[in-house]
XYZ file of C-alpha atoms in Angstrom:
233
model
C 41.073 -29.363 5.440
C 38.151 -31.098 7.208
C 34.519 -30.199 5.872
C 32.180 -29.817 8.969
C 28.680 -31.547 8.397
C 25.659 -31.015 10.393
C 23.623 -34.081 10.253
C 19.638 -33.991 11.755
C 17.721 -37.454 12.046
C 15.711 -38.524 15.444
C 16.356 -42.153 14.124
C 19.346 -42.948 16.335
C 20.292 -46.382 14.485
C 20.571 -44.071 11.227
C 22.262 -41.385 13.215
C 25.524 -43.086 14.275
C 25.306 -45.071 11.254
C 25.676 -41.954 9.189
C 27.902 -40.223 11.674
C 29.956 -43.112 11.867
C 30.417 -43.632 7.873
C 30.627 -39.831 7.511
C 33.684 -39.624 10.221
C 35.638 -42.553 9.122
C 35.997 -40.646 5.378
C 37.541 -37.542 7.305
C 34.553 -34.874 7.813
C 34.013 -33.253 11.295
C 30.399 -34.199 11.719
C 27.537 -32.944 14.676
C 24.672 -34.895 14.980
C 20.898 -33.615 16.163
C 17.805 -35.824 17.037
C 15.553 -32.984 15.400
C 15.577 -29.993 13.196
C 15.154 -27.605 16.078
C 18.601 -28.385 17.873
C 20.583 -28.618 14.571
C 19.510 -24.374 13.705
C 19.969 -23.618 16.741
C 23.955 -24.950 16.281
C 24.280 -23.252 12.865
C 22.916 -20.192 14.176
C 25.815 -20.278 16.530
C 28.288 -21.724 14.183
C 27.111 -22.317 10.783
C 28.479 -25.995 9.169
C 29.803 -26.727 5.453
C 26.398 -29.115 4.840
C 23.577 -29.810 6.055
C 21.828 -33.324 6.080
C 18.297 -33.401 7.246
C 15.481 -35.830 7.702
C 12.164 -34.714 6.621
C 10.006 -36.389 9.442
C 10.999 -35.311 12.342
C 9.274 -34.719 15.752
C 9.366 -31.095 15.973
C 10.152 -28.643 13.398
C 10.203 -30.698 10.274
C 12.999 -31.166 7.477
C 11.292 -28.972 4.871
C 10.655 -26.260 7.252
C 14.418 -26.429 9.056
C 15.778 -26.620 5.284
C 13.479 -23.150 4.335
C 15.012 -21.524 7.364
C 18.537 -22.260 6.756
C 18.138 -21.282 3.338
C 17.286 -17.848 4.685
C 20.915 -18.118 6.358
C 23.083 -19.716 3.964
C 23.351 -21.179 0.168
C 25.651 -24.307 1.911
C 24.561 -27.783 0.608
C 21.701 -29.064 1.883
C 20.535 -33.140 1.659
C 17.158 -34.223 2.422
C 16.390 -37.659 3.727
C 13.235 -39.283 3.494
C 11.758 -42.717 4.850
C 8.971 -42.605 1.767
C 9.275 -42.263 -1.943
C 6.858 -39.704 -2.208
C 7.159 -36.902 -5.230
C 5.286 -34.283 -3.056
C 8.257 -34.400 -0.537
C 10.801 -34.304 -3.231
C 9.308 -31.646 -4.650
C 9.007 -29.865 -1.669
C 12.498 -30.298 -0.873
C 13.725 -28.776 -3.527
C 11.178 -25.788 -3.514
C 12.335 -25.375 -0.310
C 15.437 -25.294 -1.162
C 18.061 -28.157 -0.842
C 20.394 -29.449 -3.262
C 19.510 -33.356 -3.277
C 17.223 -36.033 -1.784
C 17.575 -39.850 -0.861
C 15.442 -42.079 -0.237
C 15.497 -44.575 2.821
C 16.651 -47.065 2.909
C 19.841 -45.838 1.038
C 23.127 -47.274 0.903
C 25.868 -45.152 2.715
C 28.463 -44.749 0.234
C 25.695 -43.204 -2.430
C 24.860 -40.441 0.891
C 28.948 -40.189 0.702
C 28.973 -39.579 -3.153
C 26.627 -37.056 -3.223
C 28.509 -35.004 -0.252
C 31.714 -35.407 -1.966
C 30.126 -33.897 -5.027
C 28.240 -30.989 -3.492
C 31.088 -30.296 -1.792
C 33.600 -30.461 -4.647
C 31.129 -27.879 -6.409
C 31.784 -25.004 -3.599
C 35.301 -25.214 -3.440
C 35.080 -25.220 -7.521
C 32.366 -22.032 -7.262
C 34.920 -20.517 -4.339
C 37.847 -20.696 -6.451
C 36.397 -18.701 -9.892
C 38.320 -16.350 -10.355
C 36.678 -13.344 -12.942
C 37.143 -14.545 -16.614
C 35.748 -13.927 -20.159
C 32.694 -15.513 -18.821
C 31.979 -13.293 -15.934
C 28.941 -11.963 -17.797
C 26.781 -14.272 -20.178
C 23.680 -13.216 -22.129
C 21.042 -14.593 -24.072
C 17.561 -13.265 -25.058
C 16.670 -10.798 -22.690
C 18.538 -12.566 -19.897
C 22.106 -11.239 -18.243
C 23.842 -13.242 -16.065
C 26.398 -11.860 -13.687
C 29.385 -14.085 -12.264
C 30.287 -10.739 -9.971
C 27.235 -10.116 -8.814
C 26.580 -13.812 -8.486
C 22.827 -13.106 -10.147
C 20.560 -13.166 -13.269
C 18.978 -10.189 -14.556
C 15.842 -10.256 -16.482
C 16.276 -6.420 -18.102
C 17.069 -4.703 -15.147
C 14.801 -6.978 -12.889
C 16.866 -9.835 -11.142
C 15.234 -13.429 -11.427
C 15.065 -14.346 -7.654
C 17.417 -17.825 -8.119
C 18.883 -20.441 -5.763
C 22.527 -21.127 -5.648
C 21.921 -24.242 -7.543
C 19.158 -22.841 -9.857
C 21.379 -20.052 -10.543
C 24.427 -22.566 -11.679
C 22.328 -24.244 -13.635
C 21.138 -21.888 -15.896
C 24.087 -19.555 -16.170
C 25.906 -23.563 -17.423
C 23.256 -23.815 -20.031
C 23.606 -19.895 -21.098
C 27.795 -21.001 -22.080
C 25.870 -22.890 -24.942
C 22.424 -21.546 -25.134
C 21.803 -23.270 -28.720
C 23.139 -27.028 -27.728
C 20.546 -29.314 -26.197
C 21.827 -31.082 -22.790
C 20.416 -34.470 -21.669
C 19.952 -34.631 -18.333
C 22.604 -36.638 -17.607
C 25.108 -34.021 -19.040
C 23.455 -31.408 -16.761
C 23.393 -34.212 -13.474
C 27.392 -34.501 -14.415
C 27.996 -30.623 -14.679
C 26.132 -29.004 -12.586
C 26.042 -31.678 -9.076
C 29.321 -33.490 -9.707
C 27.302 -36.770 -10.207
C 28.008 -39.936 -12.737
C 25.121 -40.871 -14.888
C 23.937 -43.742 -12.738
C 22.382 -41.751 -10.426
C 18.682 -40.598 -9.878
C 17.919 -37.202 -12.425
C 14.563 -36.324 -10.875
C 16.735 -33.230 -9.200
C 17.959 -32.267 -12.771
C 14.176 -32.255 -14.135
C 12.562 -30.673 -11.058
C 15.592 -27.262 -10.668
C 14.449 -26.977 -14.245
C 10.613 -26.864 -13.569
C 11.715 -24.476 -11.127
C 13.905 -22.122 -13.398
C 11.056 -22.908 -16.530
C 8.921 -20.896 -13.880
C 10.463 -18.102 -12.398
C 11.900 -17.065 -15.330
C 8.113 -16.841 -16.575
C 7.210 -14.763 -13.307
C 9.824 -12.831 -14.406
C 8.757 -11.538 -17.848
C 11.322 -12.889 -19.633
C 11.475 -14.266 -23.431
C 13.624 -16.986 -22.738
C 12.244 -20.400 -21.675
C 13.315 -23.979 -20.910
C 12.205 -26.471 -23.743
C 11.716 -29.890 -23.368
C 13.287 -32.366 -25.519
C 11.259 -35.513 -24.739
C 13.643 -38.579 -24.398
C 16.641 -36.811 -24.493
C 16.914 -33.250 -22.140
C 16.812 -30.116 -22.379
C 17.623 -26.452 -24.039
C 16.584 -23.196 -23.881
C 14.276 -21.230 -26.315
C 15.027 -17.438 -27.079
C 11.995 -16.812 -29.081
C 9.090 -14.820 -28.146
C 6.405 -16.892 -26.078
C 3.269 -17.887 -27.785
């Protein structure tokens, strides 16, 4: 089965580049010279993934990326021409499942779909196990209702948020470097970048504080991370 892939970058060198690469490996891919075009096609006929560039003329990357989340939980990659942390920050508070950097070599863009990928058809094919509901502290989470509950109040997640934590509630005492989570949770081999592992976490660390709930994500400096059932101080 080919994966459709919606790619948005007004660089046209980078464009057919990526189209090109992305093609030759077997995906039907669409490609946009801004953010504007490329919602306007999902809105008509949503794609599998979504790869965006931040700085676009136009509606820009993090703004297209909030939109579609408001549509879909599909995979979304976020392209960048500057190593900045306030855009990869943004990106994934907006949001999307990864970031790269430009200039970026092709096949890592390729891993990283592959992986994301990988992880849907993996998420579509649970079926309901011993594991459908996990708890720890004064946290539920629910593989049927594809949520986590904070008492009765439900901790307003992403897709990817929401996978991580309910991975780390299978073992809530273990401690999990971040590699181990990277692995797990996006499908990737240790050699790549684990600022998105350390930034979901910041994420989860504070909505499950906005949520009132006992349980917290420690820090393990040098190593990872695990989570902390004990009252907060």
């Amino acid at each position: 089965m080919e994966h459709s892939i919606y790619l948005a970058d007004d660089e046209k060198s980078i464009r057919e580049l990526l189209h090109s690469f992305l093609t030759s490996d077997g995906y039907t891919v669409r490609s946009f010279e801004n953010g504007d075009a490329l919602l306007e096609a999902f809105r008509q006929e949503p794609a599998e993934l979504v790869i965006l560039d931040i700085m676009m003329p136009g509606t820009d990357g993090l703004t297209v990326c909030r939109e579609l989340r408001t549509l879909s939980d599909i995979p979304i990659i976020l392209l960048t021409a500057k190593d900045s942390e306030l855009d990869y920050v943004m990106g994934i508070s907006q949001g999307s499942d990864d970031y790269l950097t430009k200039p970026f070599r092709p096949t890592i863009l390729l891993m990283k779909v592959k992986a994301l990928l990988r992880r849907v058809e993996m998420d579509r094919g649970k079926t309901t196990a011993a594991e459908d509901e996990l708890r720890y502290g004064d946290l539920r989470c629910s593989a049927t209702e594809n949520a986590v509950f904070c008492g009765d109040t439900i901790v307003a997640l992403t897709q990817t948020e929401l996978r991580l934590l309910s991975y780390m509630m299978k073992q809530p005492e273990k401690a999990y470097s971040r590699e181990d989570l990277l692995s797990a949770v996006w499908g990737f081999d240790s050699d790549v970048e684990t600022r998105v592992t350390d930034e979901t976490l910041r994420r989860i660390r504070k909505k499950l504080l906005q949520a009132g709930s006992t349980v917290s994500v420690s820090t393990i400096w040098g190593f990872g991370y695990k989570l902390k059932g004990a009252e907060r101080t």
